[in-house]
Coordinates of C-alpha atoms and ligand atoms in Angstrom, one line a residue:
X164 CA 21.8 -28.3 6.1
X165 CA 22.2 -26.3 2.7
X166 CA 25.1 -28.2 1.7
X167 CA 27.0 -27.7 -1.8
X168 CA 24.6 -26.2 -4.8
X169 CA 24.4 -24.5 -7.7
X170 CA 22.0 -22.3 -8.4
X171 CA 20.9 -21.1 -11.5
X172 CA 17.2 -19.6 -13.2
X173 CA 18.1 -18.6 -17.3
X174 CA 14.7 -17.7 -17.4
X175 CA 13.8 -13.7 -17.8
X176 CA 11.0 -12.8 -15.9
X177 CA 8.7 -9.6 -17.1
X178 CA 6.5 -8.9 -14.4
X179 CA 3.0 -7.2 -13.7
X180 CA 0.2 -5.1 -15.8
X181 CA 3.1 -4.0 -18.8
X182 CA 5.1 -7.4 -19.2
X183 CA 3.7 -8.0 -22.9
X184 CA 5.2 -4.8 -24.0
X185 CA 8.9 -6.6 -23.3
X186 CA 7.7 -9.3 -26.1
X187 CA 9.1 -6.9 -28.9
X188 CA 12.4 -6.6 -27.4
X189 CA 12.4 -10.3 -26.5
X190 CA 11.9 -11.3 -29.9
X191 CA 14.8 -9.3 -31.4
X192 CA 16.7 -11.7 -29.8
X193 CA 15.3 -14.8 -32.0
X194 CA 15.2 -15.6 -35.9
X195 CA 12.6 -15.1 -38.2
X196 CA 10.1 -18.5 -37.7
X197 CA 8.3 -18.8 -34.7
X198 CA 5.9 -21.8 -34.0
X199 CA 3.2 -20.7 -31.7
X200 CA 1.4 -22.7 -29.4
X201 CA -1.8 -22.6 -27.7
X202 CA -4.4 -24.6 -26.4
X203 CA -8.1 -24.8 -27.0
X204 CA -9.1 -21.5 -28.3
X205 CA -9.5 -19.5 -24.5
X206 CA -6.9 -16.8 -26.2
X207 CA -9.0 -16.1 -28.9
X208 CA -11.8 -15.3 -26.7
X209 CA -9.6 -13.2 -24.7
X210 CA -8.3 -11.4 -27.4
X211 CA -5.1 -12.1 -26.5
X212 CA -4.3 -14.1 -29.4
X213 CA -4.7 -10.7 -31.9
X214 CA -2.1 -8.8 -29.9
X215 CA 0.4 -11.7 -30.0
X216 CA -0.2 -11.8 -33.5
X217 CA 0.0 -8.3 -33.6
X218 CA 3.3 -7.6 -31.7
X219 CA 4.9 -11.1 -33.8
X220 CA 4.0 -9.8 -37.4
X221 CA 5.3 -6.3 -35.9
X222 CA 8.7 -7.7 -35.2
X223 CA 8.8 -9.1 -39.0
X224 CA 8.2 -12.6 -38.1
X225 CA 6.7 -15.4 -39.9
X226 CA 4.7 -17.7 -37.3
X227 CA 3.2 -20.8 -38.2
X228 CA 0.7 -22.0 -35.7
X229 CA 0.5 -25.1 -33.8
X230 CA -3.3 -24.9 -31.9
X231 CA -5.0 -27.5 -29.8
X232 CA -2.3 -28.3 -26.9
X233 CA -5.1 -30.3 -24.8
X234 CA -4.8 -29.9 -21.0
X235 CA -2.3 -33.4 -20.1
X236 CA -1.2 -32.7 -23.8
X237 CA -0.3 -36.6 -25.2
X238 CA 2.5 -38.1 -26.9
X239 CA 0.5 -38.3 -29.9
X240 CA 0.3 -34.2 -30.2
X241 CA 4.0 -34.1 -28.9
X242 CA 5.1 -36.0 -32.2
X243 CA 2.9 -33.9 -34.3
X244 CA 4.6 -30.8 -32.5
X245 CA 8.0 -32.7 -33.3
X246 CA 7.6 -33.5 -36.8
X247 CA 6.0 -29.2 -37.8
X248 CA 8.6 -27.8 -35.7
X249 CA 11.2 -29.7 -37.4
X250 CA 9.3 -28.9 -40.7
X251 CA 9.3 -25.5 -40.6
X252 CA 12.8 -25.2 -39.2
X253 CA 11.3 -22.9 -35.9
X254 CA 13.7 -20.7 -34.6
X255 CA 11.6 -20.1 -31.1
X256 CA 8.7 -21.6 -29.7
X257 CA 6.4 -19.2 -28.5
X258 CA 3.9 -20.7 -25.6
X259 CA 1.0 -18.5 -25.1
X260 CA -0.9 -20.6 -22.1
X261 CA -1.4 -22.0 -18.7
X262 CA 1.3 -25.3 -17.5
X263 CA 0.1 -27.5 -20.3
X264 CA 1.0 -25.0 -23.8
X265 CA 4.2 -24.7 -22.0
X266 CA 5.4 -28.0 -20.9
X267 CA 4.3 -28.9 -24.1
X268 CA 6.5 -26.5 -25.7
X269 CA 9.5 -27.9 -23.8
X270 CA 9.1 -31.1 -25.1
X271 CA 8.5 -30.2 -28.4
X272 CA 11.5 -28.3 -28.1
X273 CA 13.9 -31.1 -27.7
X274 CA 11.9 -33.4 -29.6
X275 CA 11.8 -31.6 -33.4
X276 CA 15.6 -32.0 -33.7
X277 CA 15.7 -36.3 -32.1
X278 CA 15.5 -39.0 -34.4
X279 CA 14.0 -41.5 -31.7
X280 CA 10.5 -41.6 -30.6
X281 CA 10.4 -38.5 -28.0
X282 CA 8.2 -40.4 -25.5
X283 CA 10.6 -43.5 -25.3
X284 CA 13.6 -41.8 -25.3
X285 CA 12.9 -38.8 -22.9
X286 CA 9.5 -40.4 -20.9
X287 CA 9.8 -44.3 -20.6
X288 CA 14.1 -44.1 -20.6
X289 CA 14.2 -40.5 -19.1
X290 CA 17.4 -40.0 -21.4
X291 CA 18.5 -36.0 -21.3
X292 CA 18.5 -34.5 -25.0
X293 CA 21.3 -34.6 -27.2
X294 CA 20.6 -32.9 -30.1
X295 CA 19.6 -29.3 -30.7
X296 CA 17.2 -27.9 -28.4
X297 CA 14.7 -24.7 -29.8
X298 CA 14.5 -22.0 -27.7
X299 CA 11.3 -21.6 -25.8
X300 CA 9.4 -18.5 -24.6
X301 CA 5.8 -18.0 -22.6
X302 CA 3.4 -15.7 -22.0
X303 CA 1.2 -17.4 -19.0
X304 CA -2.5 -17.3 -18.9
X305 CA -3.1 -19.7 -15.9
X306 CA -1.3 -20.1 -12.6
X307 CA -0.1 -22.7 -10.7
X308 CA 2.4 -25.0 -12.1
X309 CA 5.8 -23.0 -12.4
X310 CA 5.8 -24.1 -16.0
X311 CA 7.0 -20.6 -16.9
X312 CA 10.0 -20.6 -15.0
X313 CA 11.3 -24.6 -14.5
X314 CA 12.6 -27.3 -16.6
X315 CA 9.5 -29.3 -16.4
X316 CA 7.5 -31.4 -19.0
X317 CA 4.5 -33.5 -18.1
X318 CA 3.5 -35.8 -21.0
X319 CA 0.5 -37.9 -21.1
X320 CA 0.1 -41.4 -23.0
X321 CA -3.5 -42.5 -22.6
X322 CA -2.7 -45.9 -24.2
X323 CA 0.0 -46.9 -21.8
X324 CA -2.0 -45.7 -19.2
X325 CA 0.6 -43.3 -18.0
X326 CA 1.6 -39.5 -17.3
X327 CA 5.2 -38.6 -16.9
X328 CA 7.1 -35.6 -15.8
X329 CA 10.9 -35.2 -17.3
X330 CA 12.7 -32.7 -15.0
X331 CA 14.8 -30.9 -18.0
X332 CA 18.2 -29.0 -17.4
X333 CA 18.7 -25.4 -17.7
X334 CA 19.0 -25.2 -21.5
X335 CA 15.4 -26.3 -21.4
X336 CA 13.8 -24.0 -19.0
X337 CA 12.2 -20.9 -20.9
X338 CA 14.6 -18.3 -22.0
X339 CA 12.2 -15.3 -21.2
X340 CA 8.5 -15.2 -19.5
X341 CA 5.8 -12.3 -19.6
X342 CA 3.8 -12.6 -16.1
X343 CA 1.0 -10.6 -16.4
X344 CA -1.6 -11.1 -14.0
X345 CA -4.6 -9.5 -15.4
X346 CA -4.0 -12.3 -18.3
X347 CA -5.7 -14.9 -15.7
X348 CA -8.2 -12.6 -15.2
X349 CA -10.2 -15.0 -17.2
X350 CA -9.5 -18.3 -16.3
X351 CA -12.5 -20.2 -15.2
X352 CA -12.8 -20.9 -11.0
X353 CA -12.6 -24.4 -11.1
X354 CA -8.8 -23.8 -13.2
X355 CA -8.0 -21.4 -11.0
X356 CA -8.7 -22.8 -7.8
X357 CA -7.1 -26.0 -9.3
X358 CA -3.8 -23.7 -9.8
X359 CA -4.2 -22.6 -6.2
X360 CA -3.8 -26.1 -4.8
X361 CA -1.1 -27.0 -7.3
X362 CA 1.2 -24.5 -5.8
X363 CA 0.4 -25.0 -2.4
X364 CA 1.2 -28.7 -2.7
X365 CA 4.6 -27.9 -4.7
X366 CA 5.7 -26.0 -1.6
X367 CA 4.2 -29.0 0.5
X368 CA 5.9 -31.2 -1.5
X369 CA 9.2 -29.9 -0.9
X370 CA 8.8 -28.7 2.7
X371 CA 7.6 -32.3 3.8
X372 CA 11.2 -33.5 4.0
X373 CA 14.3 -34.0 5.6
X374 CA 14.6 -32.5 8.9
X375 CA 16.8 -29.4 8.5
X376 CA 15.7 -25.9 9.8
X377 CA 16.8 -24.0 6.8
X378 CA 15.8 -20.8 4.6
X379 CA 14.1 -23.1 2.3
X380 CA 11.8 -24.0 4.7
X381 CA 10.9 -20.2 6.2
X382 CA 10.3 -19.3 2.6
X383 CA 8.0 -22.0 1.7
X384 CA 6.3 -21.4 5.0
X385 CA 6.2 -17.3 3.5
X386 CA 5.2 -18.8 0.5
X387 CA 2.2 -20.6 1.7
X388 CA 1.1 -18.1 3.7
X389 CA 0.7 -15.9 1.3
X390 CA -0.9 -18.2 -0.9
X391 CA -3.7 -19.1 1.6
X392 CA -4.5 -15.5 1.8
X393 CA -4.5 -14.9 -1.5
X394 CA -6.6 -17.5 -2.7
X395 CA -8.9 -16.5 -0.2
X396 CA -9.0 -12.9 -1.8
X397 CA -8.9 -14.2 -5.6
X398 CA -11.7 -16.6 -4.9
X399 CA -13.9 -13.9 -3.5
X400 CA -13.1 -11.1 -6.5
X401 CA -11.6 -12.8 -9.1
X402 CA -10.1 -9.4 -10.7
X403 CA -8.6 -8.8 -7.2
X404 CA -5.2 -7.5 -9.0
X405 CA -3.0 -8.3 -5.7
X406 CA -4.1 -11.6 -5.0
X407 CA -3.9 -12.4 -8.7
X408 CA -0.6 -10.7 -8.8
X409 CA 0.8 -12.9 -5.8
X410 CA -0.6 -16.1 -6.7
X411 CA 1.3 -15.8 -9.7
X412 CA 4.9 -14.9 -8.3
X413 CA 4.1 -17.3 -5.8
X414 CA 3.7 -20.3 -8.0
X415 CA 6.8 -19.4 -10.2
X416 CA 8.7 -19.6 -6.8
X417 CA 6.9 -22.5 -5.7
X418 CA 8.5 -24.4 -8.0
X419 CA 11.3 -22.6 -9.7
X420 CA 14.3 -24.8 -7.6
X421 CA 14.5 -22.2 -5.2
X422 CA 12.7 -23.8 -2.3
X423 CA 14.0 -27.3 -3.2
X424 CA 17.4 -26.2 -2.3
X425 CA 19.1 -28.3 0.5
X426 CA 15.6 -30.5 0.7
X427 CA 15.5 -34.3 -0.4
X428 CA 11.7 -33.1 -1.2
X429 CA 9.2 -35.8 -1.7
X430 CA 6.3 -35.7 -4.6
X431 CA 4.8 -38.4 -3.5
X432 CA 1.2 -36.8 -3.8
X433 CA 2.1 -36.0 -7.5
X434 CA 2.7 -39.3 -8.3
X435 CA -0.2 -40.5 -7.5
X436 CA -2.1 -37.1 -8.7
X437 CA -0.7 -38.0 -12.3
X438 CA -1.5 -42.1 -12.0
X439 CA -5.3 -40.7 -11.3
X440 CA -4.9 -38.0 -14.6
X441 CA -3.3 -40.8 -16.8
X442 CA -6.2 -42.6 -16.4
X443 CA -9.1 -39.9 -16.0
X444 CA -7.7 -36.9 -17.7
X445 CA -9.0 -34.8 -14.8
X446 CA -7.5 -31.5 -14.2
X447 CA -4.0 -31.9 -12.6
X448 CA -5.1 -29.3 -9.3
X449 CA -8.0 -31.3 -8.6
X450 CA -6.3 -35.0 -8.5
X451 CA -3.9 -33.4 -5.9
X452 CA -6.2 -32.1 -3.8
X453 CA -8.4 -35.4 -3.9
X454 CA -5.5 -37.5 -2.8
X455 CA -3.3 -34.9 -0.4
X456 CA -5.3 -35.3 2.6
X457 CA -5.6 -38.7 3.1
X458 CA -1.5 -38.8 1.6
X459 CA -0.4 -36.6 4.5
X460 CA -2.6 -38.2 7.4
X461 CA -0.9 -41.4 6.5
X462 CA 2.9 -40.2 6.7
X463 CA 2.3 -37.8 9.2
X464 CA 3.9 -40.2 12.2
X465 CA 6.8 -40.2 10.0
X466 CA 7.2 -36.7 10.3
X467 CA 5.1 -35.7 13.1
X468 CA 8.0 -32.9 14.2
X469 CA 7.7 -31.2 10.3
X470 CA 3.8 -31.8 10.5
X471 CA 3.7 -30.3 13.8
X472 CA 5.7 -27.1 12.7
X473 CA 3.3 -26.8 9.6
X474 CA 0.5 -26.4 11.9
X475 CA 2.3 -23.7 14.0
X476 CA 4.1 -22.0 11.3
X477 CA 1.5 -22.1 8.5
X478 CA -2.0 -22.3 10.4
X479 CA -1.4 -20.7 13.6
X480 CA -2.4 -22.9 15.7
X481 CA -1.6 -22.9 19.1
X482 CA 0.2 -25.5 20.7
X483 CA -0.9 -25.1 24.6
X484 CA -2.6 -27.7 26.0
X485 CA -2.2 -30.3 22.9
X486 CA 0.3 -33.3 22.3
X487 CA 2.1 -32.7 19.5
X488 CA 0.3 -35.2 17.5
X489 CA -2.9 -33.1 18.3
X490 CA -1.1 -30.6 17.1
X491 CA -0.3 -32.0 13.7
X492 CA -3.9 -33.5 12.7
X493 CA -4.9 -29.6 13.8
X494 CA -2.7 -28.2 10.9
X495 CA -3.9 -30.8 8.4
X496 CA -8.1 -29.9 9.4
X497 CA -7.1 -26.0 8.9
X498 CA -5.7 -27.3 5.2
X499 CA -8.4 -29.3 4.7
X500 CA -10.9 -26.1 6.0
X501 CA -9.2 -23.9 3.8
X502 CA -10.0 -26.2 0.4
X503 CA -13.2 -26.0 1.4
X504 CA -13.6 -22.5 1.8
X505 CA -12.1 -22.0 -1.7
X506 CA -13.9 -24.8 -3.5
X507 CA -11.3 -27.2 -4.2
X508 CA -11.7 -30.5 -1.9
X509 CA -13.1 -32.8 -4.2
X510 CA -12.9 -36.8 -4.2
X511 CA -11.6 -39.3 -6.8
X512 CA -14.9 -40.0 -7.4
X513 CA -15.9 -36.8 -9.0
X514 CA -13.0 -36.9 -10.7
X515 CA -14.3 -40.0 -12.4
X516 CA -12.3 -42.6 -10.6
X517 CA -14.4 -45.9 -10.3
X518 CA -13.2 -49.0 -8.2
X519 CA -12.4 -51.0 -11.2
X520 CA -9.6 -48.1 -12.1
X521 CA -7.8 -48.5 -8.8
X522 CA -5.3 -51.7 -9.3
X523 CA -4.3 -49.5 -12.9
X524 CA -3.6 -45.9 -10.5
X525 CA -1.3 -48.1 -8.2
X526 CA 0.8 -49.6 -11.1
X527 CA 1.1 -46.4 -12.6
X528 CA 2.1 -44.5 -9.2
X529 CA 6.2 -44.0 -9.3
X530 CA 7.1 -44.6 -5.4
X531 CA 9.6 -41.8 -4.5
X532 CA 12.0 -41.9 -1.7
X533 CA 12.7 -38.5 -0.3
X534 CA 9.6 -38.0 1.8
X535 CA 8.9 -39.1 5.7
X536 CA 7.7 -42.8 4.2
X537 CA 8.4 -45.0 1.5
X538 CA 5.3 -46.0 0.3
X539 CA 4.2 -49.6 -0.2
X540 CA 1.8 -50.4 -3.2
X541 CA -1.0 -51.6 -0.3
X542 CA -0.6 -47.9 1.0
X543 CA -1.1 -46.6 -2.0
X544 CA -4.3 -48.7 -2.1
X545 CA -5.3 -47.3 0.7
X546 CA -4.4 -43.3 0.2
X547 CA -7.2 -44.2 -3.0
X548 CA -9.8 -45.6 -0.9
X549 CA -9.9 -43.0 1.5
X550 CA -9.9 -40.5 -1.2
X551 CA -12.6 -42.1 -3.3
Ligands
NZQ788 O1 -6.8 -24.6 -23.8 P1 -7.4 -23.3 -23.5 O2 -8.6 -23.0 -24.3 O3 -6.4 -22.2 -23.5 O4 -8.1 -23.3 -22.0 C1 -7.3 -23.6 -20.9 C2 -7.4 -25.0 -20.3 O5 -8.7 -25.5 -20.7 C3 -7.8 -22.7 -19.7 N1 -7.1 -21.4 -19.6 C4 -5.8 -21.1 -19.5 N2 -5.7 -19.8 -19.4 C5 -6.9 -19.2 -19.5 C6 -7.8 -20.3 -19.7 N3 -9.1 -20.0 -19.8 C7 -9.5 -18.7 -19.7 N4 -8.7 -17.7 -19.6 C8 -7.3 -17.9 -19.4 N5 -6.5 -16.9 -19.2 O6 -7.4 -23.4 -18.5 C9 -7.4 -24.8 -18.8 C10 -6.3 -25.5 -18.1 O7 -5.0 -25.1 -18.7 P2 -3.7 -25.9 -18.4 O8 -2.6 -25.3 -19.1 O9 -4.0 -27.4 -18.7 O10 -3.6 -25.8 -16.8 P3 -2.3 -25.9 -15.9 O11 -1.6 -24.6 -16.0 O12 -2.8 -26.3 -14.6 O13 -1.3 -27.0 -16.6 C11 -1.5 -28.4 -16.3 C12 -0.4 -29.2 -16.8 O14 0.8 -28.9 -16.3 C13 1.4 -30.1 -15.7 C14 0.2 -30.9 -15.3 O15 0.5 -32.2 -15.1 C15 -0.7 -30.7 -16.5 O16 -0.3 -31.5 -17.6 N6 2.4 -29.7 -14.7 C16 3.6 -29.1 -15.0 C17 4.6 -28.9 -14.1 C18 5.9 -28.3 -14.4 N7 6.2 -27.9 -15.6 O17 6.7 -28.2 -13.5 C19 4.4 -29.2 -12.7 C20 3.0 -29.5 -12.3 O18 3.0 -30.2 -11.1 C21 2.2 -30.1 -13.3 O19 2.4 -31.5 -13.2
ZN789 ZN1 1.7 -29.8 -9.8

């Protein structure tokens, strides 16, 4: 059932091959200092970098740089952000990136103006901000985690061993994103087919709950569709403009709160995907995929109806002849055989998880409760195993 919501998405898309020229007028709606963020130095190969700068010195506006977001940016860079944005008294935050440049933005953004530590207060205590928040806008280079278009923040402390996500509230979520596909254009396979798993399992992640029969789930079944048939295309000609162009659209809606509407929605794979990053710093795509498999074969007799229906609905597989359990491992082979095909099925192991990391991933694995299963902390044990 749909039940009692609100719905509501502040952020201002501009879409497809033009959306940087909407930069200018975006701009005009900000003061004069804008911090900009990037990561590793991928926009100045690109050359994307000197028409930001370009379009930014343009509008009359002074920008003081803020390089080196890392992919699982830490808490460490997140008070450096803190204490320069504060500094130079930024009137915008301008993300010019893939998920991490972005979520880092976000946390910087309600960081500069908070007198406690940012990681205690809004990561260990997951306290909502109370002080002033700078506005944030993003231009998206890499697809896949909704970043652009959500309230999220994913912040990685190394020392502690752990990697948090703080779901932020509107006033967080970006106040305008340029979407232009031809920007990921460039973004190497192993990112991109990373990005392609991370949406899938955000719709996944959302779908595999509750059992309603409700738009949410016919659009994430639309959704993931679409994205199996795109990835397929991008995969095969990366500069494939309508696969690149769908992927993108699809992982804003994958995660934007649209598809979550009237779901409990579980995240259980996440979890578990970000206990494996805090300790490995592997790409975020990649830890999902390693785990997802083995995840969903162990809750699937929890929800063999919604497992079975993800097999019909989203694989095509016919149901003649089969009990509906056959049915159900059926849709989760055609998932696996379709990470193969575009390269992203890899194990913990390549992902640098050894045995002696394992006890560490399960204590920093939140359990979530709006899936098909609770998890226990021996399950957990096991999903790793039979992922290693
Ligand atoms: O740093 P640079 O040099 O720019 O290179 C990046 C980075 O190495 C490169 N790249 C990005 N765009 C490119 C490009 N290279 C060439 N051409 C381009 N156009 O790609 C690498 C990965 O970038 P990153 O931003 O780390 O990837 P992604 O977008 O997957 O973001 C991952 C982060 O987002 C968090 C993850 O946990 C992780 O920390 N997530 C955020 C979510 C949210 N806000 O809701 C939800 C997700 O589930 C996820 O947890
Ligand atoms: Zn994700």
């Amino acid at each position: 059932m749909l039940g009692n919501f609100t719905f509501s998405i502040p952020t201002r898309v501009h879409f497809g091959d033009k959306a940087l020229d909407s930069l200018k007028d975006e701009l005009a709606r900000f003061g004069e200092t804008v911090l900009l963020t990037y990561g590793g130095g991928s926009i100045k190969k690109t050359g994307l970098y000197d028409r930001i700068v370009g379009i930014l010195t343009d509008a009359g506006k002074e920008i003081v740089e803020l390089p080196g977001v890392m992919p699982n940016p830490t808490a460490d860079k997140l008070r450096e952000g803190a204490k320069l944005a504060r500094e130079v008294s930024a009137d915008l935050i301008l993300a010019v990136g893939g998920g991490s440049v972005i979520d880092y933005s976000k946390a910087v953004s309600v960081s500069a103006w908070c007198d406690e530590d940012p990681w205690d207060k809004y990561y260990l205590r997951m306290e909502d901000p109370d002080n002033k928040i700078i506005p944030v806008g993003s231009v998206l280079t890499m697809v896949g985690t909704g970043s652009e278009m959500n309230g999220g923040a994913v912040i990685t402390n190394p020392e502690q061993k752990l990697k948090i996500g703080h779901v932020f509230g509107d006033e967080v979520f970006p106040k305008f994103s340029i979407l232009d596909p031809v920007l990921t254009f460039t973004v190497p396979e192993r990112q991109m087919v990373a990005g392609i798993f991370d949406m899938f399992n955000h719709i996944t992640e959302q779908y595999f709950s509750g059992d309603d029969d409700n738009t949410s789930d016919y659009l994430a079944e639309g959704l993931m569709r679409n994205v199996i048939v795109s990835g397929r295309h991008a995969v095969k000609d990366p500069e494939n403009y309508e696969a690149r162009s769908n992927l993108m659209w699809d992982a804003s809606l994958a995660l934007n709160t649209l598809i979550a509407l009237g779901k409990s929605t579980d995240w259980e794979v996440h979890m578990i995907g970000q206990a494996v990053g805090a300790l490995t710093d592997a790409t975020h795509g990649l830890t999902l995929a390693a785990v997802a498999p083995a995840y969903y074969r162990l809750i699937m007799p929890f929800g063999l109806e919604r497992f079975k229906r993800f097999a019909e609905h989203v694989w095509d597989v016919d149901p003649a002849g089969k009990t509906d359990k056959e049915v159900a491992e059926e849709g989760i082979r055609r998932m696996e055989e379709w990470m193969q095909e575009i390269g992203v099925a890899k194990n913990l192991t390549e992902l640098g998880v050894t045995e002696d990391m394992l006890d560490d991933i399960v204590k920093g694995t939140f359990i979530m409760e709006g899936g098909y299963h609770v998890l226990t902390k021996d399950e957990i044990l096991d999903v790793l195993k039979a992922s290693m």
